[in-house]
Structures are given as structure tokens and as C-alpha cells.
Short mmCIF file of C-alpha atoms in Angstrom, two decimals:
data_model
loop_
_atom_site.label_atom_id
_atom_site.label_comp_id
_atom_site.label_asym_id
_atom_site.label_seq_id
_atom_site.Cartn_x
_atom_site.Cartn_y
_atom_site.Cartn_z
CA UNK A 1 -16.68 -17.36 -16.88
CA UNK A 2 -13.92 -19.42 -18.13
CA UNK A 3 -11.00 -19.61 -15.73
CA UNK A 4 -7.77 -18.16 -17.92
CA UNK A 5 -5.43 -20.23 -16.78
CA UNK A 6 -2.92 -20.31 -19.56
CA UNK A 7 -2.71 -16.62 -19.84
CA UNK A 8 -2.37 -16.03 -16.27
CA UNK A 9 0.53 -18.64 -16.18
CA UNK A 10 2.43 -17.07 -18.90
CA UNK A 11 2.18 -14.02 -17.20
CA UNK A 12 3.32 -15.05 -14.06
CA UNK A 13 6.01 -16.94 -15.24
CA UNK A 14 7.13 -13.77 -16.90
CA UNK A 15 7.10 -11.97 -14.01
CA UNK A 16 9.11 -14.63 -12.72
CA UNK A 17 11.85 -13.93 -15.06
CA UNK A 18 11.98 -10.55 -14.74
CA UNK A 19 12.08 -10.81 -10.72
CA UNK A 20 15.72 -12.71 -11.50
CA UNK A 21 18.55 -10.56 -8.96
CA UNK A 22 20.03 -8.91 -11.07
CA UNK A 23 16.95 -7.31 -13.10
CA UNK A 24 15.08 -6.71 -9.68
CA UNK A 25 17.09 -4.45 -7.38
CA UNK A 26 17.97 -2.27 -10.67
CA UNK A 27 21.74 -3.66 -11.23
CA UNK A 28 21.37 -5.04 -14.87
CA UNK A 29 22.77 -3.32 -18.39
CA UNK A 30 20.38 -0.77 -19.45
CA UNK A 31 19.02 -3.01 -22.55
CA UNK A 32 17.25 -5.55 -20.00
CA UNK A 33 15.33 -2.80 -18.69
CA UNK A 34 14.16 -1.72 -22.57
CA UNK A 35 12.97 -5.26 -22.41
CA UNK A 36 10.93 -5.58 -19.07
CA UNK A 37 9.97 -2.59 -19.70
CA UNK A 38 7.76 -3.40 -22.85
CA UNK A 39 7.04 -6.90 -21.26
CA UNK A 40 6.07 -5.16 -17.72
CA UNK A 41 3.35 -3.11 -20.07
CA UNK A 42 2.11 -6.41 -22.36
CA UNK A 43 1.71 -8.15 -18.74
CA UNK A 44 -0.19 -4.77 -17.68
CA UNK A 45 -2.56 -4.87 -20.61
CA UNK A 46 -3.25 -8.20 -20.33
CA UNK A 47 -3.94 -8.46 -17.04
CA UNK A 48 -6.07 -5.57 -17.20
CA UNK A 49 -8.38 -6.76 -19.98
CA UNK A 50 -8.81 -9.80 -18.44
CA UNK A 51 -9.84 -8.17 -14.67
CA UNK A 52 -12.50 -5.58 -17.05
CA UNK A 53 -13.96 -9.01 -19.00
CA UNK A 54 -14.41 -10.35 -15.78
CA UNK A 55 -15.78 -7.62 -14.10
CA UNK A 56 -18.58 -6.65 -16.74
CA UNK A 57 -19.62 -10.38 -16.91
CA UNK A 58 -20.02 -10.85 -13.26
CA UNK A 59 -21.54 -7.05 -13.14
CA UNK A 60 -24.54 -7.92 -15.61
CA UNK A 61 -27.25 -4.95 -16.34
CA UNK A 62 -28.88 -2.73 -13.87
CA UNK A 63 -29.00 1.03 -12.60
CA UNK A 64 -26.67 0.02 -9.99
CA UNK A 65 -22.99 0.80 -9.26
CA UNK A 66 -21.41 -2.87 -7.88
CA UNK A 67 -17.88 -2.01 -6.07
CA UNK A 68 -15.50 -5.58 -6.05
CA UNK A 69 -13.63 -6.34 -3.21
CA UNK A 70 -10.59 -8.42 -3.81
CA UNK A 71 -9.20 -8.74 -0.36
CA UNK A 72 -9.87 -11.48 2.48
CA UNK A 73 -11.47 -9.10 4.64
CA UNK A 74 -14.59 -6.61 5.17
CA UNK A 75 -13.83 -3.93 4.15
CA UNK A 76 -14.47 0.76 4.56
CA UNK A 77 -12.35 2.53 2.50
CA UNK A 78 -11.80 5.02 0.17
CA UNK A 79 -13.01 4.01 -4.01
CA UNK A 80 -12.10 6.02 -7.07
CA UNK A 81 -15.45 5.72 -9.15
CA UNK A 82 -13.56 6.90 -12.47
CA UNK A 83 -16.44 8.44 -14.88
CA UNK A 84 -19.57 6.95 -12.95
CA UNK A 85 -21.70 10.14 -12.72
CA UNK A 86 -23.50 9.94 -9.06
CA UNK A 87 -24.24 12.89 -6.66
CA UNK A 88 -24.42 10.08 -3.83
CA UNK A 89 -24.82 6.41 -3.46
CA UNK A 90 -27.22 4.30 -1.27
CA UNK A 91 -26.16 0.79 -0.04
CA UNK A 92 -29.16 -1.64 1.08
CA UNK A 93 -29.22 -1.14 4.62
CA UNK A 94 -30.15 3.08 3.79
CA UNK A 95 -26.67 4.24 4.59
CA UNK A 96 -26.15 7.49 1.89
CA UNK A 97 -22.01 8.30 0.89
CA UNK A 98 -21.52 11.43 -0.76
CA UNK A 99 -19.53 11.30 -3.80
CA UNK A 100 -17.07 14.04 -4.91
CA UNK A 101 -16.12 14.90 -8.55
CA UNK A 102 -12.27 15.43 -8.91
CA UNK A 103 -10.07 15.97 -11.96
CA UNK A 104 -8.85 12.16 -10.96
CA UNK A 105 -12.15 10.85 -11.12
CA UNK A 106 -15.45 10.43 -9.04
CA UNK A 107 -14.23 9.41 -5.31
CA UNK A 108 -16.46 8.24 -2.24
CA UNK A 109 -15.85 6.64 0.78
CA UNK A 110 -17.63 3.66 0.80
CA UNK A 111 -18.55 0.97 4.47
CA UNK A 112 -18.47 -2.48 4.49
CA UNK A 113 -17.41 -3.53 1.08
CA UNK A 114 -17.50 -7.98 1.35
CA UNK A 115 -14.61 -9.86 1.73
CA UNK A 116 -13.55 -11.72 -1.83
CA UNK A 117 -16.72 -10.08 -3.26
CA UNK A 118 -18.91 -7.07 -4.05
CA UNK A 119 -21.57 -4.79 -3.21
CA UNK A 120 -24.03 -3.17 -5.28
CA UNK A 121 -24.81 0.77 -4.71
CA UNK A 122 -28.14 2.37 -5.54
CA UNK A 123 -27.09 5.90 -7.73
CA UNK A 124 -28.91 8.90 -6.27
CA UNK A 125 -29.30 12.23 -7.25
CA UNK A 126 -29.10 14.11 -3.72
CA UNK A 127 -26.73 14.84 -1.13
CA UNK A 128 -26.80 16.82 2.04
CA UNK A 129 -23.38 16.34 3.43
CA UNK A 130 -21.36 19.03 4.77
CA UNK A 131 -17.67 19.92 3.87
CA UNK A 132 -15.71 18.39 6.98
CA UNK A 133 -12.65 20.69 6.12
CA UNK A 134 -11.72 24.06 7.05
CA UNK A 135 -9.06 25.58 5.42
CA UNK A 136 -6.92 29.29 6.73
CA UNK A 137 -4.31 29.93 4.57
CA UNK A 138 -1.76 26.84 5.08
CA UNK A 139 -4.02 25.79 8.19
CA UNK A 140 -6.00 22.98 7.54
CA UNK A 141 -8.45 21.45 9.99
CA UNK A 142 -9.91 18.07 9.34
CA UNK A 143 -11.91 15.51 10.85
CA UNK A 144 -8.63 13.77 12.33
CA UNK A 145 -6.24 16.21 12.48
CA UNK A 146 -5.29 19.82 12.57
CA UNK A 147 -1.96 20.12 10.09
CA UNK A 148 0.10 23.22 9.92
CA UNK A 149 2.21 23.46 6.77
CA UNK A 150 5.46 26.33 5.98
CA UNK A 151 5.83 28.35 2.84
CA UNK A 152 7.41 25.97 1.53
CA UNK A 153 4.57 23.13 1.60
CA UNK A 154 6.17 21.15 4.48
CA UNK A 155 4.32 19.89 7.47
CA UNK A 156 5.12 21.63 10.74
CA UNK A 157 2.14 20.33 13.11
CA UNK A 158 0.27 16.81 12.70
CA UNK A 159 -1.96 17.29 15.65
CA UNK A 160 -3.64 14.40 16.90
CA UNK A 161 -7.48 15.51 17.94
CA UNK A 162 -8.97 12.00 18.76
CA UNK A 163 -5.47 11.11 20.47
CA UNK A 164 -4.65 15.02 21.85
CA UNK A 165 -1.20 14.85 20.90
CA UNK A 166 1.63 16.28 18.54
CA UNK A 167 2.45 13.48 16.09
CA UNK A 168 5.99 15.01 14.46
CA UNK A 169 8.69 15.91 16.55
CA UNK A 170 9.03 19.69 17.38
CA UNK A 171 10.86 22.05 15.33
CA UNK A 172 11.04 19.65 12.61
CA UNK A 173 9.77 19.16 9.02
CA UNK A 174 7.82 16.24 7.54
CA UNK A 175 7.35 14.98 3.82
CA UNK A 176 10.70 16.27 3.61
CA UNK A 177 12.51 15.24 0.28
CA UNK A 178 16.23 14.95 0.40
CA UNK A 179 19.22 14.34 -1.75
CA UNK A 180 22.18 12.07 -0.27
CA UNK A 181 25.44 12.02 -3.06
CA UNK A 182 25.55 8.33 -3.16
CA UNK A 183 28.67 7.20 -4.39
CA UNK A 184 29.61 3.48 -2.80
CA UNK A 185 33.13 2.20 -2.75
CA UNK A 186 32.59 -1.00 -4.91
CA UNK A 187 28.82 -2.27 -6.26
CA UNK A 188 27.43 1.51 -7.90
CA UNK A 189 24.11 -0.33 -7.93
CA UNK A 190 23.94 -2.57 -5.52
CA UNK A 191 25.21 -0.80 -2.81
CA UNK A 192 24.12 1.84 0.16
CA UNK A 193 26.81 3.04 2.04
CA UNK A 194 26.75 4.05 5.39
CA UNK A 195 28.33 6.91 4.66
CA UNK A 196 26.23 7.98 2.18
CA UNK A 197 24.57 10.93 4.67
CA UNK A 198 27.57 13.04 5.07
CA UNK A 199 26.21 14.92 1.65
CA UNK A 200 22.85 15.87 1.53
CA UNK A 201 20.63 18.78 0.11
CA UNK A 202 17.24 19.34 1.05
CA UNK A 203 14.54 19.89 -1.23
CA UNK A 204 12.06 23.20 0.14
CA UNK A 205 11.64 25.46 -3.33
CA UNK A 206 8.13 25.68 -4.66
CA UNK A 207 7.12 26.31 -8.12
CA UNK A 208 3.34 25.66 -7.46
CA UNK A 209 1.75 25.08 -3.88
CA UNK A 210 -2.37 25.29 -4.59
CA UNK A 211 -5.25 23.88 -2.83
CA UNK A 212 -6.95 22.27 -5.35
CA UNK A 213 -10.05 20.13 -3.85
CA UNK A 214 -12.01 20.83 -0.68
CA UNK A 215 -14.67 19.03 -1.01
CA UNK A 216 -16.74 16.11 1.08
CA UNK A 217 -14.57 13.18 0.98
CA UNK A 218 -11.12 15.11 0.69
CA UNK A 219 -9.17 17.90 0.19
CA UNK A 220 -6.18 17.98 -2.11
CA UNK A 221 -2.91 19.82 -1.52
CA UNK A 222 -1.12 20.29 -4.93
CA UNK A 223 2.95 21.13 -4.74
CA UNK A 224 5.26 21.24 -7.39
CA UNK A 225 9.29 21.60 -7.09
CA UNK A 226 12.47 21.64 -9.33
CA UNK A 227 15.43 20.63 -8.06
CA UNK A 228 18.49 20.50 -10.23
CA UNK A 229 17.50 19.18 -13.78
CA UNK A 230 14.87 16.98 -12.09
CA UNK A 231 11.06 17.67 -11.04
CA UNK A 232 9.06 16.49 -8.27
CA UNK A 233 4.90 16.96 -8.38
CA UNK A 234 2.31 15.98 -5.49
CA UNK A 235 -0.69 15.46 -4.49
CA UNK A 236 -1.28 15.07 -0.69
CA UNK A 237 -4.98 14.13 0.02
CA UNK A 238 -6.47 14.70 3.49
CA UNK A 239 -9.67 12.39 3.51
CA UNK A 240 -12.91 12.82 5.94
CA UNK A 241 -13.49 9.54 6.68
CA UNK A 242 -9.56 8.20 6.99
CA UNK A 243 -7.29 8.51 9.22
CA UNK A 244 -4.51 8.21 6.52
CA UNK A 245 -2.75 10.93 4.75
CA UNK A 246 -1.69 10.80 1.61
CA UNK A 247 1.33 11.52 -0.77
CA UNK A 248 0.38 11.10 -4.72
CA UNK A 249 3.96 11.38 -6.17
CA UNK A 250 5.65 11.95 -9.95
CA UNK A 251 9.03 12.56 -10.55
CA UNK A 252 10.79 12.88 -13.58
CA UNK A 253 14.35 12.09 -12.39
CA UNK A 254 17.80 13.50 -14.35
CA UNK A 255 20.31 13.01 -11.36
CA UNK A 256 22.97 10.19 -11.19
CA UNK A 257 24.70 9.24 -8.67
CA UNK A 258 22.61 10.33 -5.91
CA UNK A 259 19.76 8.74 -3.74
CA UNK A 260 16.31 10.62 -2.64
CA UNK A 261 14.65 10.03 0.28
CA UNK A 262 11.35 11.60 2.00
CA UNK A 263 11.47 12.09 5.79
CA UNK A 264 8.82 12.27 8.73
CA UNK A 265 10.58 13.19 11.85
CA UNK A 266 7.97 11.61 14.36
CA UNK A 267 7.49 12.17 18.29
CA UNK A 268 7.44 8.34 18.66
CA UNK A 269 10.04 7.17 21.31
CA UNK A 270 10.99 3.24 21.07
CA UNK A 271 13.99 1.46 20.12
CA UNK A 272 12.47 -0.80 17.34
CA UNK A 273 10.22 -0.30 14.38
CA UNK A 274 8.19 -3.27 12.67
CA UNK A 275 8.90 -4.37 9.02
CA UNK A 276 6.40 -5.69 6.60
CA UNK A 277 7.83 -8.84 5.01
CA UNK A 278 6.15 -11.38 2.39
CA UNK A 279 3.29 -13.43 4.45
CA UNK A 280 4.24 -11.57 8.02
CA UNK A 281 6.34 -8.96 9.77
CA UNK A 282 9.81 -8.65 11.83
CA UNK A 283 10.85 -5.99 14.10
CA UNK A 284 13.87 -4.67 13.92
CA UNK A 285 16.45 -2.54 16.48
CA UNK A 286 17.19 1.10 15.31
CA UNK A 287 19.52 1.83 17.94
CA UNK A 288 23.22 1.75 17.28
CA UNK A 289 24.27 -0.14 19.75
CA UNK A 290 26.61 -2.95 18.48
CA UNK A 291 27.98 -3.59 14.75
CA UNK A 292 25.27 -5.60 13.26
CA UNK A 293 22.92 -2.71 14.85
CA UNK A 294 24.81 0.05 12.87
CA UNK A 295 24.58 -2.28 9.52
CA UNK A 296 21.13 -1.56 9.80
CA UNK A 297 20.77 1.97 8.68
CA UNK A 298 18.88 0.90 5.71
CA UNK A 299 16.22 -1.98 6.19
CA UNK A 300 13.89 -3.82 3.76
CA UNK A 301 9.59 -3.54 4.07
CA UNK A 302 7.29 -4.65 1.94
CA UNK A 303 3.92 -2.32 2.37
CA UNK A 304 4.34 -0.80 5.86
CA UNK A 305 6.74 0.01 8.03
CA UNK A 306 5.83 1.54 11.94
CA UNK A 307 7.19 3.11 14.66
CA UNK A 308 5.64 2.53 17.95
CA UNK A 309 5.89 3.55 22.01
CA UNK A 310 3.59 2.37 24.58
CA UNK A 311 -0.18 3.80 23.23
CA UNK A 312 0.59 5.29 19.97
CA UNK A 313 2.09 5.09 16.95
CA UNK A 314 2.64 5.94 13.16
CA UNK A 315 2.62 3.82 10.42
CA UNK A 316 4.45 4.42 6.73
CA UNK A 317 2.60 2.82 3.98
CA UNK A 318 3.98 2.69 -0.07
CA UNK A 319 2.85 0.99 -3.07
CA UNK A 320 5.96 -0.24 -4.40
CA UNK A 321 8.97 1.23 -2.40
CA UNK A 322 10.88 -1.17 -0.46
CA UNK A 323 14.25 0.89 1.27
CA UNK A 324 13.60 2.44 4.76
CA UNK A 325 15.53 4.11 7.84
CA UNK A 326 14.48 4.78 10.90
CA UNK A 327 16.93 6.83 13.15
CA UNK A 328 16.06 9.15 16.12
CA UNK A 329 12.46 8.76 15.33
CA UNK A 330 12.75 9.88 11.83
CA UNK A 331 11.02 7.53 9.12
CA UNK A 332 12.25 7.97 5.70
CA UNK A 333 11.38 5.82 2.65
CA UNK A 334 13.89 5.70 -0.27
CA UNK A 335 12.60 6.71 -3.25
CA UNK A 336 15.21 6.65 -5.93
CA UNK A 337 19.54 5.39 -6.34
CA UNK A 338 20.12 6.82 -10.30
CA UNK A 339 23.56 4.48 -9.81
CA UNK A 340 25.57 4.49 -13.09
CA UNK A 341 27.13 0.93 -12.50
CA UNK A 342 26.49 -0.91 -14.76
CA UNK A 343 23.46 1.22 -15.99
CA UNK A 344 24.57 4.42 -16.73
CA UNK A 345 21.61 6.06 -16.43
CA UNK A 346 19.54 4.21 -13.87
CA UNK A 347 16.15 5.90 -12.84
CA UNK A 348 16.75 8.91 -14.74
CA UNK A 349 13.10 8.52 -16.10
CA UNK A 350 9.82 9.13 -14.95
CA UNK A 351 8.48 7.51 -12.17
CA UNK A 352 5.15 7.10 -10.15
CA UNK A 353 4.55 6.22 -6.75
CA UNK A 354 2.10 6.35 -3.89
CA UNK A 355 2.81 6.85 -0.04
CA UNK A 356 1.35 7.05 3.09
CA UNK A 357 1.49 8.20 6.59
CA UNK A 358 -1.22 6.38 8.92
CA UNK A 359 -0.75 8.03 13.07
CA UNK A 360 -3.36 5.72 15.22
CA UNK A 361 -3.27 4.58 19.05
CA UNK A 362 -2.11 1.63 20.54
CA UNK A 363 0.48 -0.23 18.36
CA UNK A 364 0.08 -1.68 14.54
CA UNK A 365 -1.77 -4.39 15.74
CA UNK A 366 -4.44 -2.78 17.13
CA UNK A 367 -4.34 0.00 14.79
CA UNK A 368 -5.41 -2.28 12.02
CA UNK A 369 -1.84 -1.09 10.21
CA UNK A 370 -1.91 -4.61 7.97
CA UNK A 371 -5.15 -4.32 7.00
CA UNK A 372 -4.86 -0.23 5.61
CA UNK A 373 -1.74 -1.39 3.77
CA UNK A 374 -3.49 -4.04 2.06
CA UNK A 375 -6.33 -1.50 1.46
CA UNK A 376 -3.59 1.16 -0.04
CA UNK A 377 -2.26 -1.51 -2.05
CA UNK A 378 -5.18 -3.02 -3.42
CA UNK A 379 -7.41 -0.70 -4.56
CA UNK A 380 -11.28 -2.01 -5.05
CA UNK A 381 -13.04 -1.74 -8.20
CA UNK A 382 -15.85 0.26 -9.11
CA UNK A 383 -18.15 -1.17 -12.70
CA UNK A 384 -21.33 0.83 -13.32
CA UNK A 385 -24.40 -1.63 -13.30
CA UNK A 386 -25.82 -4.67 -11.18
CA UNK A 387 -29.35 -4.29 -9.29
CA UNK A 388 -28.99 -2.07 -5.83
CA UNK A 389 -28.59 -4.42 -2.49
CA UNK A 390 -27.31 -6.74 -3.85
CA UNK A 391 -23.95 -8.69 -2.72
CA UNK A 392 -21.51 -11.76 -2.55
CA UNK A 393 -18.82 -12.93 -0.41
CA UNK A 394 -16.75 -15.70 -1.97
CA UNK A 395 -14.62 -16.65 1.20
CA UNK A 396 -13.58 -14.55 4.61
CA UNK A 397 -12.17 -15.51 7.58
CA UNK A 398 -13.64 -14.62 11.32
CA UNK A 399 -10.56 -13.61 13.24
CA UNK A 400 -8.77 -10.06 11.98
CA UNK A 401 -5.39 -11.40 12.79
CA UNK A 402 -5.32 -13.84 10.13
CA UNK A 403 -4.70 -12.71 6.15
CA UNK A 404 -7.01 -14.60 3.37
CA UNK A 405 -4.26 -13.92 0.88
CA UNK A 406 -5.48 -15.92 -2.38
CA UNK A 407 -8.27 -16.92 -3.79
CA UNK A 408 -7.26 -19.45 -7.46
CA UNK A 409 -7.99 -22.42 -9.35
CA UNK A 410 -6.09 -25.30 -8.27
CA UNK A 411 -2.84 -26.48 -10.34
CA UNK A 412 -4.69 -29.19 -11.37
CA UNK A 413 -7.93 -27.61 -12.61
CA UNK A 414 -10.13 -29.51 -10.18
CA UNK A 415 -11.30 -27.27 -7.38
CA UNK A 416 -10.41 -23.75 -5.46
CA UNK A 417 -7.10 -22.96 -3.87
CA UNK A 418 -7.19 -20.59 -0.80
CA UNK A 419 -3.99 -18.94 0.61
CA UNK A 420 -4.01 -18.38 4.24
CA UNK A 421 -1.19 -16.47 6.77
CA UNK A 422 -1.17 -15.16 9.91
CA UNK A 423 0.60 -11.83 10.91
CA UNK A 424 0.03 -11.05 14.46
CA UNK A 425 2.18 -14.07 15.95
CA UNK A 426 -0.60 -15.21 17.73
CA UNK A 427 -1.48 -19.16 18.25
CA UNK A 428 -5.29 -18.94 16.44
CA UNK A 429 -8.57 -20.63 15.44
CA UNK A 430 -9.92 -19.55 12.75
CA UNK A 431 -13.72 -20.59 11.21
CA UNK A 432 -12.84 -19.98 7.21
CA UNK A 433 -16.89 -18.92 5.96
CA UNK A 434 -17.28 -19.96 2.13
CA UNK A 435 -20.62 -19.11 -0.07
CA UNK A 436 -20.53 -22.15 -1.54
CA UNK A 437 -20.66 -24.17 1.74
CA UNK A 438 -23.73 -26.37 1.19
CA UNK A 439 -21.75 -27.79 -2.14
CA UNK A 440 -18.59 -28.61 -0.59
CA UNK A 441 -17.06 -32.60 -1.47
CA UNK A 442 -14.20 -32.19 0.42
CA UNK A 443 -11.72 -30.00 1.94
CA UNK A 444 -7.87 -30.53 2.15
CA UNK A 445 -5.03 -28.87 3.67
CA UNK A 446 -1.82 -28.92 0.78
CA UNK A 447 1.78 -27.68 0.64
CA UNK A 448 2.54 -24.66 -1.71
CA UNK A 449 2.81 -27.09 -4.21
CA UNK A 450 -0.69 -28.75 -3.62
CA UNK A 451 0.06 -31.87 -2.43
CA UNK A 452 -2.09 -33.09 -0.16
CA UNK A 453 -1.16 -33.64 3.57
CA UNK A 454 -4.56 -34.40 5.08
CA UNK A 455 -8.37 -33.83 4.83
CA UNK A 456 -10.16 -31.48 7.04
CA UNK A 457 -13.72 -31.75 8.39
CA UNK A 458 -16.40 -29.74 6.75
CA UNK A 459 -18.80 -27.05 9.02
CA UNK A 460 -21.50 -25.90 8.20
CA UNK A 461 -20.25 -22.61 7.01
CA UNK A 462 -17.17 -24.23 5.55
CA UNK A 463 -14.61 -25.32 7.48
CA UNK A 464 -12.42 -24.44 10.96
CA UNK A 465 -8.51 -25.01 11.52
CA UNK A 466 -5.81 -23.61 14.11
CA UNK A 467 -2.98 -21.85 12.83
CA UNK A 468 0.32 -21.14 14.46
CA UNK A 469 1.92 -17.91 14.71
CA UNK A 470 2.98 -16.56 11.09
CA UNK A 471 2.33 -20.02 9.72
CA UNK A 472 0.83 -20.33 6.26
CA UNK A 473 -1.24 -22.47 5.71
CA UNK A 474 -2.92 -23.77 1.74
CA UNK A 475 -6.41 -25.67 1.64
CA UNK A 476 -7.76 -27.36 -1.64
CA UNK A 477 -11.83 -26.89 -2.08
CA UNK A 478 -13.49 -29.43 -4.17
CA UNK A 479 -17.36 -28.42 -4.98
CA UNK A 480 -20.10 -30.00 -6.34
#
């Protein structure tokens, strides 16, 4: 397949332009946003044709279904199968996942999808799984947990059943959306004040609360609200085989001048909560101890954020929201600002997004938190086609704690670029396992900019290095 190099640099240098700091954080005039807008969608389109081309090429005939993995690591997680009609499907070592029709799409929970590759699924036509859910009016038992929702739709009870504990704090309601009047002193869209929760309103009305899936993979929760001129819909998906729980949002938002936020009051006590930042992770204090604690209030993640004591924890995953708090052991994730400086009618559109609560023992690391975010964020994809058993692994990496971010033709068109990171800060050597091994010429470590620093010695799976503690680290790949 021809590497499309051109079109994926035009692209990203579009991005580029539209990441600039004023377009970014949402404080431009409202015609720059008519114009990322279309571009965001020609980028979209592009991008997506491209990853479908590629896909059926690579895919080939056969009564197969071939699932692609595009993340550095083995993978079990949940895969919409979009139209594929399958009852269940077989991998080649005779394990059988049941698949489960929804109005979204075929979904099945699929083990051990290859790192940087794909896996080929045999279709068949029987399935003797049982429903792992029980549902009792707004009870719901699952596999992981036993939830406990109000009339309204709002959790009550997260309880723990592998762990044997309460995971919200008592008394107190979760997926809780709530309106703060937002109305900074200077910068309309630029700013949070830290006054900004003297004003709230929560959001409890219903319109629509209706279980709409119990099936073998999940079971779908569907609520709708109004809340001034502005609606919220969801659907919260409890899955058999995943520990995550999670909240498929739309909103179409007519407020200005006031932020929303969704809360999970947790029974997690610690003084810090970690971050998720670009190639790593910080923690932060969310105590209010000194002045540059209180400035705090709001802090910036990237996938995750988490909140843990000595054994357990919770983690908050997101697609594409980056504006948390953490105060008293409540997690919230802001969702939308609707400032009117110098937009006047910021966010007051539709918008889609995707969140997550993830409770698991022991602390992120342990927990695998990096990992499910990636998962979350990255979504594997399903083509029908390719013979049954069969499967490739580009490149993966032997130690969990270390992230094989990028897989790309070098700058210069001669050879393969991979992007390595670590997140745990922990001092590591790492064997990097490439299919290609046997027709290796040479390997080289680079800068970002691929300039070489040094060779590295070959292995006989590829090739080994040490890496520091949230170093990053670029390697050039030259092949026969």
C-alpha cells in the first residue's frame, strides 16, 4: 500500500493551525470556528477514507471478521462490529465471544487483540452464553458491581463485589450534571473563576429514563433531560466483561454564560489525584492548604484523571474533555463554558462526548488506568473478511509500563519511525519485538526531529534499550 504521506502532512499541518491559542481553548470570533469547523470535517473525511482504503487492502477476501489493533499493546476490550451479522465469533485458539445486536451496531467483547496489528475471527452461527445482568426495577446487578440508581436516573450505590466495598460516598449522587453561572471578572472565555460555585443548579428532571439493552455483553441505561432551553441525552452502558462504566453523552446546548459540569462524589480518601498529561502523568494536591493550592480548583488532564488511597481507587476517563476538579473526594469533569467574550454564542450547539468511570484496586498503576484510557480513546476496528486464525503484530513492547505511542514513515521516506514513552516513572529495560526482525539493516535512536544520535544493536527479535522515567525516546528502523 502506498504510504500517503502528502495527504497526511497537509492534514496535520492543518490541525496544526487550528490548535493556534486562541482557536483551541474556544476564545476566538465566532467566524474562525465556521472555518475549523468545515476544515475539522474535510480533515475527518479524509482521514477516514484513507484508514477504510487501508483497511480493506490489508483485510483481503475470506469468511473471516479481522479486528485491527492500533495501539502498542495486547490488547481485551470491548469492539463495535457496525453491520457485521455474527451470532458469535471464534478466535484460533477455540475461545467463542458472544456478539450482541444493538441499535448502535453489533458489539462483542473480544481477548487478546495484537499489539500494532490484527486478528482474524471465525463467524459462527451459535451461542450459548447467558445474560450476566439482572435487572429489579432501578437495581441492577452485574458481573462487577451492584448499582442502585434514584427516580431521577442518578447513581446512589456503586458497590464493589470483587473489592467488597462502597465506591461513592454515602448519601451522595453520582453522574450528577450541574450548572455553575460563570461570569469571570475580565477574560469571558478564557477564564474560570474561583468563585464561579457560589451559583449552581442541579440537573435531576427526567423526560425519558428506559432500559433499553440487556443483553450478553451489556446493558444500556437510556436518560433523557431538559434543562432550561437546553437538552441533555445518555447512554450509560454497564458491560460483562469490563470493569468500566460508561456515559454516552449529547447535548444540544442554548445557555450562555454558564459552565456544566458532571460529578462523582467518591469514598476515596487521599490528598492528591493523578493527571494525564501528553507522553506521562503529574499528580497534583487537592487540598487547600496554601495559595497556589487554592489556584488549583480547576486542573488540566488529558484522558484520565484518578483518585487514589492506599488499595483502591477510581479512575475518570473522557474522549476529548480536558477541565477537572477534585475537592472532598468529588471528581467532576467540565463539560461545557457557553462564554460570550468574544464569541457570543460559544458552545451553544450540539455537542458529543464520551466518559468514563473505571473503580479498580490498588492504585492507577496497577489498575492498568493508562492502558483503559488508551483503549477508550482508541477504539479498534472491525472489517468483515480475512481467513480465521490468522494474525500480525507489527511492533510491541515487553514491559506494560512503557507506551509504544507511534508507529510512521520516517521524515525522510527511508525506513519506520517508532515513538516510545514511559508513564510509570520507573528506570526500565525494555526488549522492543518487531515482525520484521530477520530484515532489519540498522536501528537508530533520533531526536523528535530524526536526527540521529547513535546506532543501537540489533536482537534477535529486534532490538533492547533502557529508558528513564517519563523519558521519550524515537528509534529510526531501516529494513531490507
Amino acid at each position: 500500500i502506498p504510504y500517503p504521506a502528502e495527504e497526511i502532512d497537509a492534514m496535520w499541518k492543518k490541525v496544526l493551525l487550528n490548535q493556534f491559542h486562541d482557536i483551541l481553548p474556544g476564545s476566538s470570533i465566532k467566524e474562525v470556528y465556521e472555518v475549523t469547523k468545515q476544515e475539522y470535517a474535510e480533515i475527518a473525511d479524509t482521514a477516514g477514507s484513507i484508514i477504510r482504503n487501508c483497511l480493506e487492502t490489508l483485510t483481503g477476501t475470506g469468511e473471516g471478521v479481522t479486528i485491527y489493533n492500533t495501539l502498542g499493546f495486547v490488547r481485551d476490550d470491548i469492539v463495535n462490529l457496525g453491520t457485521i451479522d455474527a451470532n458469535a465469533l471464534k478466535d484460533e485458539a477455540g475461545n467463542i465471544y458472544p456478539v450482541q445486536r444493538t441499535g448502535d451496531g453489533a458489539v462483542a467483547y473480544l481477548k487478546g487483540l495484537p499489539s500494532k496489528g490484527s486478528k482474524t475471527f471465525e463467524v459462527i452461527s451459535t451461542k450459548e452464553s447467558e445474560v450476566p445482568f439482572k435487572l429489579t426495577g432501578n437495581h441492577l446487578e452485574t458481573p462487577f458491581y451492584t448499582i442502585e440508581l434514584d427516580g431521577q436516573g442518578l447513581f446512589t450505590s456503586i458497590y464493589d463485589k470483587d473489592n467488597d466495598r462502597e465506591v461513592l460516598q454515602e448519601g451522595q449522587q453520582a453522574n450528577l450534571f450541574r450548572i455553575y453561572e460563570d461570569k469571570p471578572i475580565y477574560y469571558d472565555n478564557w477564564d474560570i473563576d474561583i468563585f464561579y460555585t457560589e451559583k449552581f443548579w442541579d440537573i435531576t428532571g427526567t423526560t425519558r429514563m428506559e432500559w433499553t439493552e440487556i443483553g450478553e455483553v451489556r446493558a444500556t441505561l437510556e436518560i433523557d433531560r431538559n434543562v432550561s432551553n437546553s437538552i441533555i441525552k445518555q447512554k450509560i452502558y454497564f458491560y460483562a466483561d469490563s470493569r468500566k462504566i460508561e456515559f454516552n453523552t449529547y447535548v444540544d446546548w442554548k445557555e450562555h454564560q454558564h459552565l456544566l459540569k458532571v460529578h462523582f462524589p467518591v469514598n476515596i480518601h487521599s490528598d492528591e489525584a493523578s493527571f494525564d498529561i501528553q507522553f506521562g502523568n503529574l499528580t497534583r494536591k487537592v487540598h487547600s492548604n496554601t495559595s497556589w493550592d487554592v489556584a488549583r480548583f480547576e486542573s488540566c488532564g488529558h484522558k484520565w484523571i484518578d483518585l487514589s488511597e492506599g488499595h483502591y481507587g477510581v479512575s475518570l476517563l473522557n474522549d476529548c474533555k480536558y477541565g477537572h476538579s477534585v475537592k472532598d473526594g468529588n471528581m467532576a469533569i467540565t463539560l461545557i463554558k457557553s462564554g460570550i467574550e468574544p464569541n457570543p454564542t460559544t458552545d451553544q450547539e450540539e455537542h458529543y462526548f464520551t466518559y468514563a468511570i473505571y473503580p479498580h484496586a490498588e492504585s492507577w498503576r496497577a489498575a492498568g488506568t493508562v492502558r483503559e484510557a488508551a483503549n477508550f480513546n482508541q477504539p479498534a476496528y472491525a472489517v468483515k473478511g480475512g481467513v480465521p486464525g490468522g494474525l500480525t503484530s507489527m511492533a510491541s513492547l515487553d514491559k506494560s509500563n512503557v507506551m509504544l505511542e507511534t508507529v510512521k514513515q520516517a521524515e525522510d521516506g527511508d525506513g519506520v519511525v517508532l515513538r516510545i514513552y514511559e508513564f510509570e516513572n520507573a528506570l526500565t529495560k525494555v526488549q522492543a519485538i518487531l515482525e520484521r526482525a530477520a530484515d532489519i539493516v540498522s536501528v537508530e535512536e533520533c531526536n523528535l526531529l530524526e536526527e540521529v544520535i547513535t546506532a543501537v544493536p540489533r536482537t534477535e527479535k529486534g532490538f533492547a534499550f533502557e529508558i528513564k522515567p517519563y523519558e521519550i525516546k524515537t528509534y529510526k528502523i531501516k529494513f531490507k
